[in-house]
PDB file of N, CA and C and ligand atoms in Angstrom:
ATOM      1  N   MET A  10     127.375 107.734 110.661  1.00  0.00           N
ATOM      2  CA  MET A  10     126.517 107.687 109.484  1.00  0.00           C
ATOM      3  C   MET A  10     125.067 107.598 109.916  1.00  0.00           C
ATOM      4  N   LYS A  11     124.205 108.193 109.089  1.00  0.00           N
ATOM      5  CA  LYS A  11     122.799 108.271 109.469  1.00  0.00           C
ATOM      6  C   LYS A  11     121.956 107.780 108.301  1.00  0.00           C
ATOM      7  N   GLN A  12     120.967 106.960 108.595  1.00  0.00           N
ATOM      8  CA  GLN A  12     120.115 106.465 107.517  1.00  0.00           C
ATOM      9  C   GLN A  12     119.011 107.471 107.226  1.00  0.00           C
ATOM     10  N   VAL A  13     118.784 107.739 105.954  1.00  0.00           N
ATOM     11  CA  VAL A  13     117.711 108.644 105.561  1.00  0.00           C
ATOM     12  C   VAL A  13     116.825 107.956 104.531  1.00  0.00           C
ATOM     13  N   TRP A  14     115.613 108.449 104.412  1.00  0.00           N
ATOM     14  CA  TRP A  14     114.689 107.965 103.398  1.00  0.00           C
ATOM     15  C   TRP A  14     114.531 109.065 102.364  1.00  0.00           C
ATOM     16  N   GLN A  15     114.125 108.672 101.151  1.00  0.00           N
ATOM     17  CA  GLN A  15     113.880 109.664 100.105  1.00  0.00           C
ATOM     18  C   GLN A  15     112.488 109.461  99.542  1.00  0.00           C
ATOM     19  N   CYS A  16     111.830 110.574  99.254  1.00  0.00           N
ATOM     20  CA  CYS A  16     110.521 110.556  98.603  1.00  0.00           C
ATOM     21  C   CYS A  16     110.594 109.740  97.311  1.00  0.00           C
ATOM     22  N   ASP A  17     109.553 108.936  97.042  1.00  0.00           N
ATOM     23  CA  ASP A  17     109.499 108.169  95.795  1.00  0.00           C
ATOM     24  C   ASP A  17     109.372 109.067  94.570  1.00  0.00           C
ATOM     25  N   PHE A  18     108.990 110.336  94.770  1.00  0.00           N
ATOM     26  CA  PHE A  18     108.616 111.178  93.631  1.00  0.00           C
ATOM     27  C   PHE A  18     109.517 112.392  93.432  1.00  0.00           C
ATOM     28  N   CYS A  19     110.357 112.730  94.420  1.00  0.00           N
ATOM     29  CA  CYS A  19     111.257 113.877  94.267  1.00  0.00           C
ATOM     30  C   CYS A  19     112.502 113.636  95.110  1.00  0.00           C
ATOM     31  N   THR A  20     113.294 114.678  95.305  1.00  0.00           N
ATOM     32  CA  THR A  20     114.574 114.504  95.986  1.00  0.00           C
ATOM     33  C   THR A  20     114.485 114.766  97.485  1.00  0.00           C
ATOM     34  N   TYR A  21     113.273 114.973  98.022  1.00  0.00           N
ATOM     35  CA  TYR A  21     113.110 115.215  99.460  1.00  0.00           C
ATOM     36  C   TYR A  21     113.622 114.027 100.269  1.00  0.00           C
ATOM     37  N   THR A  22     114.442 114.309 101.284  1.00  0.00           N
ATOM     38  CA  THR A  22     114.961 113.248 102.151  1.00  0.00           C
ATOM     39  C   THR A  22     114.742 113.626 103.611  1.00  0.00           C
ATOM     40  N   GLY A  23     114.804 112.618 104.476  1.00  0.00           N
ATOM     41  CA  GLY A  23     114.665 112.876 105.915  1.00  0.00           C
ATOM     42  C   GLY A  23     114.386 111.589 106.652  1.00  0.00           C
ATOM     43  N   GLU A  24     113.921 111.737 107.877  1.00  0.00           N
ATOM     44  CA  GLU A  24     113.566 110.559 108.670  1.00  0.00           C
ATOM     45  C   GLU A  24     112.280 109.949 108.120  1.00  0.00           C
ATOM     46  N   HIS A  25     112.082 108.660 108.411  1.00  0.00           N
ATOM     47  CA  HIS A  25     110.985 107.910 107.800  1.00  0.00           C
ATOM     48  C   HIS A  25     109.632 108.594 107.965  1.00  0.00           C
ATOM     49  N   THR A  26     109.308 109.028 109.173  1.00  0.00           N
ATOM     50  CA  THR A  26     107.973 109.598 109.403  1.00  0.00           C
ATOM     51  C   THR A  26     107.788 110.898 108.620  1.00  0.00           C
ATOM     52  N   LYS A  27     108.869 111.702 108.522  1.00  0.00           N
ATOM     53  CA  LYS A  27     108.777 112.963 107.773  1.00  0.00           C
ATOM     54  C   LYS A  27     108.599 112.711 106.290  1.00  0.00           C
ATOM     55  N   VAL A  28     109.344 111.739 105.757  1.00  0.00           N
ATOM     56  CA  VAL A  28     109.253 111.469 104.317  1.00  0.00           C
ATOM     57  C   VAL A  28     107.901 110.840 103.995  1.00  0.00           C
ATOM     58  N   ALA A  29     107.396 109.980 104.869  1.00  0.00           N
ATOM     59  CA  ALA A  29     106.075 109.382 104.638  1.00  0.00           C
ATOM     60  C   ALA A  29     105.006 110.470 104.591  1.00  0.00           C
ATOM     61  N   ALA A  30     105.085 111.442 105.502  1.00  0.00           N
ATOM     62  CA  ALA A  30     104.111 112.543 105.508  1.00  0.00           C
ATOM     63  C   ALA A  30     104.280 113.409 104.265  1.00  0.00           C
ATOM     64  N   HIS A  31     105.524 113.641 103.876  1.00  0.00           N
ATOM     65  CA  HIS A  31     105.786 114.434 102.675  1.00  0.00           C
ATOM     66  C   HIS A  31     105.222 113.753 101.429  1.00  0.00           C
ATOM     67  N   GLU A  32     105.492 112.461 101.276  1.00  0.00           N
ATOM     68  CA  GLU A  32     105.059 111.734 100.076  1.00  0.00           C
ATOM     69  C   GLU A  32     103.557 111.838  99.869  1.00  0.00           C
ATOM     70  N   ALA A  33     102.818 111.813 100.970  1.00  0.00           N
ATOM     71  CA  ALA A  33     101.358 111.863 100.873  1.00  0.00           C
ATOM     72  C   ALA A  33     100.874 113.164 100.255  1.00  0.00           C
ATOM     73  N   LYS A  34     101.685 114.237 100.361  1.00  0.00           N
ATOM     74  CA  LYS A  34     101.241 115.508  99.776  1.00  0.00           C
ATOM     75  C   LYS A  34     102.228 116.066  98.755  1.00  0.00           C
ATOM     76  N   CYS A  35     103.194 115.256  98.340  1.00  0.00           N
ATOM     77  CA  CYS A  35     104.213 115.701  97.376  1.00  0.00           C
ATOM     78  C   CYS A  35     103.559 116.122  96.060  1.00  0.00           C
ATOM     79  N   VAL A  36     103.964 117.280  95.523  1.00  0.00           N
ATOM     80  CA  VAL A  36     103.364 117.759  94.267  1.00  0.00           C
ATOM     81  C   VAL A  36     103.765 116.891  93.078  1.00  0.00           C
ATOM     82  N   PHE A  37     104.795 116.044  93.252  1.00  0.00           N
ATOM     83  CA  PHE A  37     105.217 115.147  92.176  1.00  0.00           C
ATOM     84  C   PHE A  37     104.585 113.762  92.298  1.00  0.00           C
ATOM     85  N   ASN A  38     103.755 113.558  93.321  1.00  0.00           N
ATOM     86  CA  ASN A  38     103.033 112.296  93.484  1.00  0.00           C
ATOM     87  C   ASN A  38     101.766 112.363  92.633  1.00  0.00           C
ATOM     88  N   PRO A  39     101.667 111.533  91.592  1.00  0.00           N
ATOM     89  CA  PRO A  39     100.506 111.625  90.692  1.00  0.00           C
ATOM     90  C   PRO A  39      99.173 111.450  91.419  1.00  0.00           C
ATOM     91  N   ALA A  40      99.180 110.748  92.544  1.00  0.00           N
ATOM     92  CA  ALA A  40      97.933 110.556  93.286  1.00  0.00           C
ATOM     93  C   ALA A  40      97.357 111.886  93.759  1.00  0.00           C
ATOM     94  N   ASN A  41      98.201 112.919  93.873  1.00  0.00           N
ATOM     95  CA  ASN A  41      97.722 114.221  94.333  1.00  0.00           C
ATOM     96  C   ASN A  41      97.169 115.089  93.200  1.00  0.00           C
ATOM     97  N   ARG A  42      97.308 114.637  91.970  1.00  0.00           N
ATOM     98  CA  ARG A  42      96.708 115.304  90.807  1.00  0.00           C
ATOM     99  C   ARG A  42      97.014 116.790  90.774  1.00  0.00           C
ATOM    100  N   LYS A  43      98.295 117.123  90.929  1.00  0.00           N
ATOM    101  CA  LYS A  43      98.706 118.532  90.877  1.00  0.00           C
ATOM    102  C   LYS A  43      99.368 118.831  89.541  1.00  0.00           C
ATOM    103  N   CYS A  44      99.622 120.135  89.325  1.00  0.00           N
ATOM    104  CA  CYS A  44     100.127 120.589  88.024  1.00  0.00           C
ATOM    105  C   CYS A  44     101.409 119.885  87.582  1.00  0.00           C
ATOM    106  N   MET A  45     102.333 119.612  88.517  1.00  0.00           N
ATOM    107  CA  MET A  45     103.622 119.062  88.116  1.00  0.00           C
ATOM    108  C   MET A  45     103.506 117.687  87.460  1.00  0.00           C
ATOM    109  N   THR A  46     102.423 116.994  87.657  1.00  0.00           N
ATOM    110  CA  THR A  46     102.255 115.668  87.039  1.00  0.00           C
ATOM    111  C   THR A  46     101.161 115.689  85.980  1.00  0.00           C
ATOM    112  N   CYS A  47     100.723 116.869  85.571  1.00  0.00           N
ATOM    113  CA  CYS A  47      99.600 116.990  84.634  1.00  0.00           C
ATOM    114  C   CYS A  47     100.090 117.333  83.238  1.00  0.00           C
ATOM    115  N   LYS A  48      99.483 116.716  82.237  1.00  0.00           N
ATOM    116  CA  LYS A  48      99.933 116.981  80.870  1.00  0.00           C
ATOM    117  C   LYS A  48      99.491 118.346  80.367  1.00  0.00           C
ATOM    118  N   HIS A  49      98.624 119.033  81.091  1.00  0.00           N
ATOM    119  CA  HIS A  49      98.181 120.366  80.667  1.00  0.00           C
ATOM    120  C   HIS A  49      99.009 121.491  81.276  1.00  0.00           C
ATOM    121  N   ARG A  50     100.033 121.136  82.073  1.00  0.00           N
ATOM    122  CA  ARG A  50     100.876 122.152  82.700  1.00  0.00           C
ATOM    123  C   ARG A  50     101.692 122.897  81.649  1.00  0.00           C
ATOM    124  N   THR A  51     101.826 124.219  81.838  1.00  0.00           N
ATOM    125  CA  THR A  51     102.706 125.032  80.993  1.00  0.00           C
ATOM    126  C   THR A  51     103.625 125.839  81.898  1.00  0.00           C
ATOM    127  N   ASP A  52     104.742 126.298  81.341  1.00  0.00           N
ATOM    128  CA  ASP A  52     105.644 127.196  82.072  1.00  0.00           C
ATOM    129  C   ASP A  52     105.190 128.623  81.863  1.00  0.00           C
ATOM    130  N   GLU A  53     104.998 129.343  82.944  1.00  0.00           N
ATOM    131  CA  GLU A  53     104.668 130.766  82.853  1.00  0.00           C
ATOM    132  C   GLU A  53     105.793 131.548  83.516  1.00  0.00           C
ATOM    133  N   GLY A  54     105.904 132.830  83.155  1.00  0.00           N
ATOM    134  CA  GLY A  54     106.912 133.665  83.789  1.00  0.00           C
ATOM    135  C   GLY A  54     108.078 133.944  82.869  1.00  0.00           C
ATOM    136  N   ALA A  55     109.119 134.521  83.436  1.00  0.00           N
ATOM    137  CA  ALA A  55     110.314 134.910  82.696  1.00  0.00           C
ATOM    138  C   ALA A  55     111.484 134.897  83.671  1.00  0.00           C
ATOM    139  N   PRO A  56     112.714 134.847  83.139  1.00  0.00           N
ATOM    140  CA  PRO A  56     113.865 134.781  84.058  1.00  0.00           C
ATOM    141  C   PRO A  56     113.864 135.872  85.117  1.00  0.00           C
ATOM    142  N   ILE A  57     113.410 137.077  84.763  1.00  0.00           N
ATOM    143  CA  ILE A  57     113.488 138.184  85.720  1.00  0.00           C
ATOM    144  C   ILE A  57     112.433 138.078  86.815  1.00  0.00           C
ATOM    145  N   SER A  58     111.287 137.475  86.519  1.00  0.00           N
ATOM    146  CA  SER A  58     110.210 137.412  87.513  1.00  0.00           C
ATOM    147  C   SER A  58     110.104 136.044  88.168  1.00  0.00           C
ATOM    148  N   GLY A  59     110.809 135.059  87.608  1.00  0.00           N
ATOM    149  CA  GLY A  59     110.671 133.702  88.106  1.00  0.00           C
ATOM    150  C   GLY A  59     109.616 132.967  87.296  1.00  0.00           C
ATOM    151  N   PHE A  60     109.537 131.663  87.527  1.00  0.00           N
ATOM    152  CA  PHE A  60     108.610 130.829  86.769  1.00  0.00           C
ATOM    153  C   PHE A  60     107.582 130.213  87.689  1.00  0.00           C
ATOM    154  N   TRP A  61     106.425 129.928  87.149  1.00  0.00           N
ATOM    155  CA  TRP A  61     105.403 129.228  87.906  1.00  0.00           C
ATOM    156  C   TRP A  61     104.624 128.345  86.946  1.00  0.00           C
ATOM    157  N   ASN A  62     103.775 127.486  87.470  1.00  0.00           N
ATOM    158  CA  ASN A  62     102.992 126.586  86.649  1.00  0.00           C
ATOM    159  C   ASN A  62     101.822 127.340  86.027  1.00  0.00           C
ATOM    160  N   GLY A  63     101.666 127.149  84.728  1.00  0.00           N
ATOM    161  CA  GLY A  63     100.470 127.619  84.062  1.00  0.00           C
ATOM    162  C   GLY A  63      99.615 126.421  83.709  1.00  0.00           C
ATOM    163  N   CYS A  64      98.447 126.683  83.147  1.00  0.00           N
ATOM    164  CA  CYS A  64      97.533 125.609  82.776  1.00  0.00           C
ATOM    165  C   CYS A  64      97.032 125.853  81.361  1.00  0.00           C
ATOM    166  N   ALA A  65      97.278 124.893  80.478  1.00  0.00           N
ATOM    167  CA  ALA A  65      96.844 125.035  79.089  1.00  0.00           C
ATOM    168  C   ALA A  65      95.325 125.118  79.004  1.00  0.00           C
ATOM    169  N   LEU A  66      94.634 124.550  79.974  1.00  0.00           N
ATOM    170  CA  LEU A  66      93.167 124.563  79.972  1.00  0.00           C
ATOM    171  C   LEU A  66      92.602 125.726  80.782  1.00  0.00           C
ATOM    172  N   LYS A  67      93.486 126.511  81.401  1.00  0.00           N
ATOM    173  CA  LYS A  67      93.089 127.687  82.190  1.00  0.00           C
ATOM    174  C   LYS A  67      92.009 127.350  83.216  1.00  0.00           C
ATOM    175  N   VAL A  68      92.225 126.290  83.994  1.00  0.00           N
ATOM    176  CA  VAL A  68      91.235 125.969  85.027  1.00  0.00           C
ATOM    177  C   VAL A  68      91.177 127.117  86.029  1.00  0.00           C
ATOM    178  N   ALA A  69      89.973 127.461  86.420  1.00  0.00           N
ATOM    179  CA  ALA A  69      89.754 128.656  87.235  1.00  0.00           C
ATOM    180  C   ALA A  69      90.390 128.538  88.618  1.00  0.00           C
ATOM    181  N   ASN A  70      90.423 127.317  89.160  1.00  0.00           N
ATOM    182  CA  ASN A  70      90.909 127.174  90.541  1.00  0.00           C
ATOM    183  C   ASN A  70      92.326 126.613  90.604  1.00  0.00           C
ATOM    184  N   GLN A  71      93.141 126.896  89.584  1.00  0.00           N
ATOM    185  CA  GLN A  71      94.476 126.300  89.523  1.00  0.00           C
ATOM    186  C   GLN A  71      95.291 126.537  90.794  1.00  0.00           C
ATOM    187  N   PHE A  72      95.245 127.745  91.346  1.00  0.00           N
ATOM    188  CA  PHE A  72      96.095 128.024  92.499  1.00  0.00           C
ATOM    189  C   PHE A  72      95.544 127.368  93.768  1.00  0.00           C
ATOM    190  N   ASP A  73      94.233 127.178  93.838  1.00  0.00           N
ATOM    191  CA  ASP A  73      93.663 126.409  94.951  1.00  0.00           C
ATOM    192  C   ASP A  73      94.094 124.954  94.861  1.00  0.00           C
ATOM    193  N   VAL A  74      94.161 124.430  93.633  1.00  0.00           N
ATOM    194  CA  VAL A  74      94.622 123.058  93.440  1.00  0.00           C
ATOM    195  C   VAL A  74      96.059 122.928  93.933  1.00  0.00           C
ATOM    196  N   GLU A  75      96.895 123.879  93.546  1.00  0.00           N
ATOM    197  CA  GLU A  75      98.301 123.803  93.928  1.00  0.00           C
ATOM    198  C   GLU A  75      98.489 123.964  95.427  1.00  0.00           C
ATOM    199  N   ASP A  76      97.625 124.737  96.071  1.00  0.00           N
ATOM    200  CA  ASP A  76      97.711 124.903  97.519  1.00  0.00           C
ATOM    201  C   ASP A  76      97.102 123.729  98.273  1.00  0.00           C
ATOM    202  N   GLY A  77      96.451 122.818  97.557  1.00  0.00           N
ATOM    203  CA  GLY A  77      95.825 121.681  98.213  1.00  0.00           C
ATOM    204  C   GLY A  77      94.431 121.986  98.733  1.00  0.00           C
ATOM    205  N   ASP A  78      93.851 123.135  98.331  1.00  0.00           N
ATOM    206  CA  ASP A  78      92.529 123.524  98.818  1.00  0.00           C
ATOM    207  C   ASP A  78      91.398 123.005  97.943  1.00  0.00           C
ATOM    208  N   ALA A  79      91.744 122.493  96.748  1.00  0.00           N
ATOM    209  CA  ALA A  79      90.702 122.039  95.833  1.00  0.00           C
ATOM    210  C   ALA A  79      91.267 120.943  94.937  1.00  0.00           C
ATOM    211  N   ASP A  80      90.378 120.171  94.362  1.00  0.00           N
ATOM    212  CA  ASP A  80      90.777 119.161  93.385  1.00  0.00           C
ATOM    213  C   ASP A  80      90.622 119.740  91.995  1.00  0.00           C
ATOM    214  N   CYS A  81      91.455 119.265  91.070  1.00  0.00           N
ATOM    215  CA  CYS A  81      91.356 119.723  89.687  1.00  0.00           C
ATOM    216  C   CYS A  81      90.528 118.721  88.893  1.00  0.00           C
ATOM    217  N   ALA A  82      89.491 119.235  88.219  1.00  0.00           N
ATOM    218  CA  ALA A  82      88.613 118.359  87.437  1.00  0.00           C
ATOM    219  C   ALA A  82      89.231 117.998  86.096  1.00  0.00           C
ATOM    220  N   LYS A  83      90.241 118.768  85.670  1.00  0.00           N
ATOM    221  CA  LYS A  83      90.790 118.580  84.325  1.00  0.00           C
ATOM    222  C   LYS A  83      92.132 117.861  84.322  1.00  0.00           C
ATOM    223  N   TRP A  84      92.630 117.494  85.517  1.00  0.00           N
ATOM    224  CA  TRP A  84      93.958 116.864  85.594  1.00  0.00           C
ATOM    225  C   TRP A  84      94.009 115.586  84.773  1.00  0.00           C
ATOM    226  N   GLU A  85      95.080 115.465  83.987  1.00  0.00           N
ATOM    227  CA  GLU A  85      95.352 114.212  83.278  1.00  0.00           C
ATOM    228  C   GLU A  85      96.828 113.912  83.418  1.00  0.00           C
ATOM    229  N   GLN A  86      97.137 112.683  83.767  1.00  0.00           N
ATOM    230  CA  GLN A  86      98.519 112.330  84.057  1.00  0.00           C
ATOM    231  C   GLN A  86      99.398 112.452  82.817  1.00  0.00           C
ATOM    232  N   LEU A  87     100.582 113.037  83.054  1.00  0.00           N
ATOM    233  CA  LEU A  87     101.604 113.077  82.011  1.00  0.00           C
ATOM    234  C   LEU A  87     101.916 111.651  81.572  1.00  0.00           C
ATOM    235  N   PRO A  88     102.068 111.432  80.267  1.00  0.00           N
ATOM    236  CA  PRO A  88     102.480 110.083  79.853  1.00  0.00           C
ATOM    237  C   PRO A  88     103.897 109.803  80.357  1.00  0.00           C
ATOM    238  N   ASP A  89     104.202 108.559  80.671  1.00  0.00           N
ATOM    239  CA  ASP A  89     105.561 108.188  81.064  1.00  0.00           C
ATOM    240  C   ASP A  89     106.509 108.531  79.925  1.00  0.00           C
ATOM    241  N   LYS A  90     107.628 109.150  80.295  1.00  0.00           N
ATOM    242  CA  LYS A  90     108.618 109.392  79.242  1.00  0.00           C
ATOM    243  C   LYS A  90     109.642 108.266  79.237  1.00  0.00           C
ATOM    244  N   ASP A  91     109.740 107.607  78.119  1.00  0.00           N
ATOM    245  CA  ASP A  91     110.777 106.577  77.986  1.00  0.00           C
ATOM    246  C   ASP A  91     111.153 106.377  76.520  1.00  0.00           C
TER     247      ASP A  91
HETATM  248 ZN1   ZN B 119     108.401 114.456  97.146  1.00  0.00          ZN
END
């Protein structure tokens, strides 16, 4: 049996150092202010072409934000669902 760690924000698992590095840049970590945790995210695409994140506010640098090359000025955290 082998012990594994899991990301606090998604299903990524692995050895401690790998998961710690992953968590720091995980798209589901709200600290990274990416589309997956933003209330302005929309679903774009179709079953035949696949889906990707859209932005209700149409921020110009959305894909740079998702690639980690830029910060999003319009990001707002999704409210907790409960
Ligand atoms: Zn993760």
